[in-house]
């Protein structure tokens, strides 16, 4: 627990420095591949979000999910890549190879499905190689190029609004 507090503090400082030097991304082209960074500590089922993405025309094989959990339950089976505080070292490197692969993958769209105060999630969002990043409204507007003001529990409204604006922006 104490080590997680230290990691969180060090990551918060690193994220602040990285975000202050971050250039704005330019987005071009249509959305075909989607990555989702998801807070696994939410009560919401990620499969509902994936189902809605498919319903909006994204192919199932083009959707990848990375889940952050504070602690992994050994009895629970995960259908997607999962990482924890244990897999982030003190220098901020993510040591989970599957999580690293996810972050290096170039997605057309990255959905940051988490609150902004979760530093490991913000850090992984920053590290992601995605072209266009969207998320929920937050105090800091540097990680996401587009933000939607809704609650985390209302995934259907969030995705409906997202795809409405993606159509306006000629992204789909």
mmCIF file of N, CA, C and O in Angstrom, residues 36-97:
data_model
loop_
_atom_site.group_PDB
_atom_site.id
_atom_site.type_symbol
_atom_site.label_atom_id
_atom_site.label_comp_id
_atom_site.label_asym_id
_atom_site.label_seq_id
_atom_site.Cartn_x
_atom_site.Cartn_y
_atom_site.Cartn_z
ATOM 1 N N UNK A 36 -9.310 1.189 -25.866
ATOM 2 C CA UNK A 36 -10.032 1.684 -24.702
ATOM 3 C C UNK A 36 -9.162 1.448 -23.473
ATOM 4 O O UNK A 36 -8.761 0.313 -23.211
ATOM 5 N N UNK A 37 -8.845 2.513 -22.762
ATOM 6 C CA UNK A 37 -8.179 2.378 -21.466
ATOM 7 C C UNK A 37 -9.272 2.534 -20.429
ATOM 8 O O UNK A 37 -9.926 3.560 -20.348
ATOM 9 N N UNK A 38 -9.461 1.481 -19.645
ATOM 10 C CA UNK A 38 -10.635 1.355 -18.791
ATOM 11 C C UNK A 38 -10.227 1.187 -17.332
ATOM 12 O O UNK A 38 -9.289 0.460 -17.023
ATOM 13 N N UNK A 39 -10.951 1.861 -16.470
ATOM 14 C CA UNK A 39 -10.750 1.717 -15.024
ATOM 15 C C UNK A 39 -11.493 0.474 -14.562
ATOM 16 O O UNK A 39 -12.714 0.474 -14.472
ATOM 17 N N UNK A 40 -10.766 -0.590 -14.288
ATOM 18 C CA UNK A 40 -11.362 -1.850 -13.870
ATOM 19 C C UNK A 40 -11.960 -1.811 -12.485
ATOM 20 O O UNK A 40 -12.593 -2.772 -12.050
ATOM 21 N N UNK A 41 -11.773 -0.710 -11.770
ATOM 22 C CA UNK A 41 -12.342 -0.576 -10.439
ATOM 23 C C UNK A 41 -13.774 -0.037 -10.497
ATOM 24 O O UNK A 41 -14.434 0.040 -9.480
ATOM 25 N N UNK A 42 -14.248 0.324 -11.687
ATOM 26 C CA UNK A 42 -15.631 0.760 -11.868
ATOM 27 C C UNK A 42 -16.558 -0.444 -11.823
ATOM 28 O O UNK A 42 -16.156 -1.569 -12.148
ATOM 29 N N UNK A 43 -17.795 -0.207 -11.473
ATOM 30 C CA UNK A 43 -18.771 -1.294 -11.452
ATOM 31 C C UNK A 43 -19.325 -1.575 -12.842
ATOM 32 O O UNK A 43 -19.972 -2.589 -13.060
ATOM 33 N N UNK A 44 -19.050 -0.716 -13.791
ATOM 34 C CA UNK A 44 -19.529 -0.870 -15.160
ATOM 35 C C UNK A 44 -18.820 -2.036 -15.855
ATOM 36 O O UNK A 44 -17.623 -2.232 -15.694
ATOM 37 N N UNK A 45 -19.552 -2.794 -16.642
ATOM 38 C CA UNK A 45 -19.002 -3.910 -17.393
ATOM 39 C C UNK A 45 -18.461 -3.397 -18.732
ATOM 40 O O UNK A 45 -19.203 -2.807 -19.518
ATOM 41 N N UNK A 46 -17.202 -3.631 -18.997
ATOM 42 C CA UNK A 46 -16.556 -3.154 -20.224
ATOM 43 C C UNK A 46 -17.197 -3.788 -21.463
ATOM 44 O O UNK A 46 -17.206 -3.192 -22.540
ATOM 45 N N UNK A 47 -17.767 -4.964 -21.324
ATOM 46 C CA UNK A 47 -18.396 -5.627 -22.464
ATOM 47 C C UNK A 47 -19.573 -4.816 -22.999
ATOM 48 O O UNK A 47 -19.850 -4.848 -24.206
ATOM 49 N N UNK A 48 -20.264 -4.074 -22.145
ATOM 50 C CA UNK A 48 -21.349 -3.189 -22.601
ATOM 51 C C UNK A 48 -20.804 -2.085 -23.492
ATOM 52 O O UNK A 48 -21.409 -1.735 -24.504
ATOM 53 N N UNK A 49 -19.662 -1.538 -23.123
ATOM 54 C CA UNK A 49 -19.026 -0.481 -23.924
ATOM 55 C C UNK A 49 -18.597 -1.046 -25.273
ATOM 56 O O UNK A 49 -18.842 -0.433 -26.325
ATOM 57 N N UNK A 50 -17.988 -2.221 -25.266
ATOM 58 C CA UNK A 50 -17.546 -2.848 -26.517
ATOM 59 C C UNK A 50 -18.746 -3.135 -27.424
ATOM 60 O O UNK A 50 -18.695 -2.891 -28.631
ATOM 61 N N UNK A 51 -19.815 -3.629 -26.852
ATOM 62 C CA UNK A 51 -21.022 -3.909 -27.629
ATOM 63 C C UNK A 51 -21.546 -2.630 -28.303
ATOM 64 O O UNK A 51 -21.960 -2.660 -29.478
ATOM 65 N N UNK A 52 -21.525 -1.525 -27.587
ATOM 66 C CA UNK A 52 -21.981 -0.257 -28.165
ATOM 67 C C UNK A 52 -21.035 0.218 -29.274
ATOM 68 O O UNK A 52 -21.495 0.786 -30.273
ATOM 69 N N UNK A 53 -19.742 -0.002 -29.127
ATOM 70 C CA UNK A 53 -18.794 0.363 -30.186
ATOM 71 C C UNK A 53 -19.085 -0.438 -31.458
ATOM 72 O O UNK A 53 -19.077 0.117 -32.563
ATOM 73 N N UNK A 54 -19.343 -1.724 -31.297
ATOM 74 C CA UNK A 54 -19.678 -2.571 -32.444
ATOM 75 C C UNK A 54 -20.980 -2.105 -33.079
ATOM 76 O O UNK A 54 -21.095 -2.028 -34.307
ATOM 77 N N UNK A 55 -21.937 -1.752 -32.250
ATOM 78 C CA UNK A 55 -23.227 -1.262 -32.733
ATOM 79 C C UNK A 55 -23.059 0.021 -33.553
ATOM 80 O O UNK A 55 -23.818 0.279 -34.484
ATOM 81 N N UNK A 56 -22.046 0.824 -33.224
ATOM 82 C CA UNK A 56 -21.788 2.068 -33.951
ATOM 83 C C UNK A 56 -20.879 1.860 -35.169
ATOM 84 O O UNK A 56 -20.416 2.826 -35.769
ATOM 85 N N UNK A 57 -20.598 0.602 -35.520
ATOM 86 C CA UNK A 57 -19.896 0.335 -36.770
ATOM 87 C C UNK A 57 -18.418 0.007 -36.659
ATOM 88 O O UNK A 57 -17.758 -0.161 -37.680
ATOM 89 N N UNK A 58 -17.878 -0.105 -35.462
ATOM 90 C CA UNK A 58 -16.474 -0.490 -35.305
ATOM 91 C C UNK A 58 -16.403 -2.017 -35.316
ATOM 92 O O UNK A 58 -17.155 -2.685 -34.606
ATOM 93 N N UNK A 59 -15.501 -2.575 -36.110
ATOM 94 C CA UNK A 59 -15.368 -4.025 -36.172
ATOM 95 C C UNK A 59 -14.780 -4.551 -34.867
ATOM 96 O O UNK A 59 -13.866 -3.956 -34.297
ATOM 97 N N UNK A 60 -15.295 -5.691 -34.425
ATOM 98 C CA UNK A 60 -14.890 -6.260 -33.138
ATOM 99 C C UNK A 60 -13.385 -6.545 -33.074
ATOM 100 O O UNK A 60 -12.752 -6.322 -32.042
ATOM 101 N N UNK A 61 -12.801 -6.991 -34.181
ATOM 102 C CA UNK A 61 -11.362 -7.294 -34.179
ATOM 103 C C UNK A 61 -10.500 -6.027 -34.205
ATOM 104 O O UNK A 61 -9.276 -6.116 -34.094
ATOM 105 N N UNK A 62 -11.116 -4.871 -34.341
ATOM 106 C CA UNK A 62 -10.379 -3.595 -34.333
ATOM 107 C C UNK A 62 -10.478 -2.883 -32.984
ATOM 108 O O UNK A 62 -10.041 -1.744 -32.851
ATOM 109 N N UNK A 63 -11.061 -3.542 -31.988
ATOM 110 C CA UNK A 63 -11.217 -2.963 -30.656
ATOM 111 C C UNK A 63 -10.304 -3.692 -29.689
ATOM 112 O O UNK A 63 -10.365 -4.916 -29.564
ATOM 113 N N UNK A 64 -9.437 -2.950 -29.020
ATOM 114 C CA UNK A 64 -8.540 -3.505 -28.003
ATOM 115 C C UNK A 64 -8.778 -2.756 -26.701
ATOM 116 O O UNK A 64 -9.037 -1.551 -26.701
ATOM 117 N N UNK A 65 -8.668 -3.483 -25.582
ATOM 118 C CA UNK A 65 -8.959 -2.911 -24.271
ATOM 119 C C UNK A 65 -7.792 -3.162 -23.331
ATOM 120 O O UNK A 65 -7.236 -4.261 -23.286
ATOM 121 N N UNK A 66 -7.436 -2.125 -22.575
ATOM 122 C CA UNK A 66 -6.453 -2.231 -21.503
ATOM 123 C C UNK A 66 -7.140 -1.790 -20.227
ATOM 124 O O UNK A 66 -7.698 -0.699 -20.159
ATOM 125 N N UNK A 67 -7.107 -2.662 -19.224
ATOM 126 C CA UNK A 67 -7.810 -2.400 -17.971
ATOM 127 C C UNK A 67 -6.791 -2.197 -16.857
ATOM 128 O O UNK A 67 -5.832 -2.959 -16.734
ATOM 129 N N UNK A 68 -6.998 -1.156 -16.046
ATOM 130 C CA UNK A 68 -6.179 -0.945 -14.854
ATOM 131 C C UNK A 68 -7.006 -1.335 -13.640
ATOM 132 O O UNK A 68 -8.148 -0.902 -13.489
ATOM 133 N N UNK A 69 -6.424 -2.169 -12.785
ATOM 134 C CA UNK A 69 -7.066 -2.541 -11.527
ATOM 135 C C UNK A 69 -6.091 -2.260 -10.395
ATOM 136 O O UNK A 69 -4.888 -2.439 -10.551
ATOM 137 N N UNK A 70 -6.613 -1.803 -9.274
ATOM 138 C CA UNK A 70 -5.752 -1.594 -8.110
ATOM 139 C C UNK A 70 -5.124 -2.908 -7.667
ATOM 140 O O UNK A 70 -3.945 -2.955 -7.308
ATOM 141 N N UNK A 71 -5.917 -3.965 -7.708
ATOM 142 C CA UNK A 71 -5.448 -5.269 -7.289
ATOM 143 C C UNK A 71 -6.179 -6.328 -8.106
ATOM 144 O O UNK A 71 -7.381 -6.243 -8.307
ATOM 145 N N UNK A 72 -5.446 -7.332 -8.572
ATOM 146 C CA UNK A 72 -6.044 -8.393 -9.373
ATOM 147 C C UNK A 72 -6.494 -9.521 -8.450
ATOM 148 O O UNK A 72 -5.744 -9.994 -7.608
ATOM 149 N N UNK A 73 -7.727 -9.934 -8.648
ATOM 150 C CA UNK A 73 -8.271 -11.071 -7.926
ATOM 151 C C UNK A 73 -7.831 -12.342 -8.657
ATOM 152 O O UNK A 73 -8.122 -12.505 -9.844
ATOM 153 N N UNK A 74 -7.141 -13.237 -7.985
ATOM 154 C CA UNK A 74 -6.598 -14.435 -8.633
ATOM 155 C C UNK A 74 -7.683 -15.362 -9.172
ATOM 156 O O UNK A 74 -7.444 -16.119 -10.101
ATOM 157 N N UNK A 75 -8.868 -15.316 -8.606
ATOM 158 C CA UNK A 75 -9.951 -16.188 -9.044
ATOM 159 C C UNK A 75 -10.715 -15.624 -10.231
ATOM 160 O O UNK A 75 -11.498 -16.336 -10.847
ATOM 161 N N UNK A 76 -10.497 -14.365 -10.540
ATOM 162 C CA UNK A 76 -11.242 -13.718 -11.623
ATOM 163 C C UNK A 76 -10.520 -13.918 -12.957
ATOM 164 O O UNK A 76 -9.300 -13.844 -13.034
ATOM 165 N N UNK A 77 -11.285 -14.176 -14.009
ATOM 166 C CA UNK A 77 -10.741 -14.354 -15.350
ATOM 167 C C UNK A 77 -11.011 -13.077 -16.144
ATOM 168 O O UNK A 77 -12.118 -12.544 -16.119
ATOM 169 N N UNK A 78 -9.994 -12.590 -16.845
ATOM 170 C CA UNK A 78 -10.116 -11.348 -17.604
ATOM 171 C C UNK A 78 -10.041 -11.652 -19.098
ATOM 172 O O UNK A 78 -9.185 -12.413 -19.541
ATOM 173 N N UNK A 79 -10.927 -11.040 -19.858
ATOM 174 C CA UNK A 79 -10.948 -11.216 -21.310
ATOM 175 C C UNK A 79 -10.040 -10.227 -22.016
ATOM 176 O O UNK A 79 -9.860 -10.318 -23.224
ATOM 177 N N UNK A 80 -9.502 -9.262 -21.280
ATOM 178 C CA UNK A 80 -8.694 -8.209 -21.870
ATOM 179 C C UNK A 80 -7.393 -8.059 -21.074
ATOM 180 O O UNK A 80 -7.245 -8.634 -20.003
ATOM 181 N N UNK A 81 -6.497 -7.258 -21.607
ATOM 182 C CA UNK A 81 -5.223 -7.031 -20.929
ATOM 183 C C UNK A 81 -5.454 -6.229 -19.657
ATOM 184 O O UNK A 81 -6.186 -5.243 -19.662
ATOM 185 N N UNK A 82 -4.801 -6.632 -18.572
ATOM 186 C CA UNK A 82 -4.962 -5.988 -17.276
ATOM 187 C C UNK A 82 -3.586 -5.658 -16.723
ATOM 188 O O UNK A 82 -2.645 -6.445 -16.843
ATOM 189 N N UNK A 83 -3.470 -4.460 -16.121
ATOM 190 C CA UNK A 83 -2.232 -4.137 -15.407
ATOM 191 C C UNK A 83 -2.576 -3.474 -14.090
ATOM 192 O O UNK A 83 -3.677 -2.987 -13.882
ATOM 193 N N UNK A 84 -1.607 -3.509 -13.163
ATOM 194 C CA UNK A 84 -1.800 -2.995 -11.812
ATOM 195 C C UNK A 84 -0.621 -2.117 -11.425
ATOM 196 O O UNK A 84 0.325 -1.952 -12.195
ATOM 197 N N UNK A 85 -0.701 -1.579 -10.212
ATOM 198 C CA UNK A 85 0.422 -0.808 -9.678
ATOM 199 C C UNK A 85 1.702 -1.642 -9.648
ATOM 200 O O UNK A 85 2.787 -1.116 -9.833
ATOM 201 N N UNK A 86 1.584 -2.942 -9.415
ATOM 202 C CA UNK A 86 2.764 -3.807 -9.332
ATOM 203 C C UNK A 86 3.560 -3.795 -10.625
ATOM 204 O O UNK A 86 4.754 -4.066 -10.621
ATOM 205 N N UNK A 87 2.894 -3.511 -11.736
ATOM 206 C CA UNK A 87 3.549 -3.546 -13.036
ATOM 207 C C UNK A 87 4.001 -2.167 -13.516
ATOM 208 O O UNK A 87 4.260 -1.974 -14.695
ATOM 209 N N UNK A 88 4.100 -1.241 -12.595
ATOM 210 C CA UNK A 88 4.667 0.075 -12.876
ATOM 211 C C UNK A 88 5.829 0.246 -11.907
ATOM 212 O O UNK A 88 5.642 0.189 -10.691
ATOM 213 N N UNK A 89 7.030 0.413 -12.450
ATOM 214 C CA UNK A 89 8.163 0.556 -11.539
ATOM 215 C C UNK A 89 8.317 2.015 -11.103
ATOM 216 O O UNK A 89 7.585 2.897 -11.553
ATOM 217 N N UNK A 90 9.261 2.276 -10.223
ATOM 218 C CA UNK A 90 9.412 3.613 -9.647
ATOM 219 C C UNK A 90 9.843 4.666 -10.668
ATOM 220 O O UNK A 90 9.638 5.852 -10.457
ATOM 221 N N UNK A 91 10.443 4.244 -11.774
ATOM 222 C CA UNK A 91 10.823 5.216 -12.805
ATOM 223 C C UNK A 91 9.691 5.449 -13.805
ATOM 224 O O UNK A 91 9.850 6.189 -14.764
ATOM 225 N N UNK A 92 8.541 4.808 -13.582
ATOM 226 C CA UNK A 92 7.373 5.050 -14.424
ATOM 227 C C UNK A 92 7.253 4.138 -15.621
ATOM 228 O O UNK A 92 6.382 4.345 -16.463
ATOM 229 N N UNK A 93 8.094 3.123 -15.712
ATOM 230 C CA UNK A 93 8.003 2.190 -16.832
ATOM 231 C C UNK A 93 6.965 1.121 -16.526
ATOM 232 O O UNK A 93 6.910 0.600 -15.418
ATOM 233 N N UNK A 94 6.164 0.801 -17.520
ATOM 234 C CA UNK A 94 5.171 -0.260 -17.369
ATOM 235 C C UNK A 94 5.852 -1.558 -17.775
ATOM 236 O O UNK A 94 6.339 -1.692 -18.898
ATOM 237 N N UNK A 95 5.914 -2.491 -16.837
ATOM 238 C CA UNK A 95 6.680 -3.723 -17.050
ATOM 239 C C UNK A 95 5.833 -4.871 -17.587
ATOM 240 O O UNK A 95 6.368 -5.937 -17.864
ATOM 241 N N UNK A 96 4.538 -4.670 -17.753
ATOM 242 C CA UNK A 96 3.663 -5.695 -18.313
ATOM 243 C C UNK A 96 3.814 -5.641 -19.834
ATOM 244 O O UNK A 96 3.453 -4.645 -20.469
ATOM 245 N N UNK A 97 4.351 -6.709 -20.468
ATOM 246 C CA UNK A 97 4.592 -6.658 -21.921
ATOM 247 C C UNK A 97 3.323 -6.476 -22.746
ATOM 248 O O UNK A 97 3.347 -5.809 -23.776
#
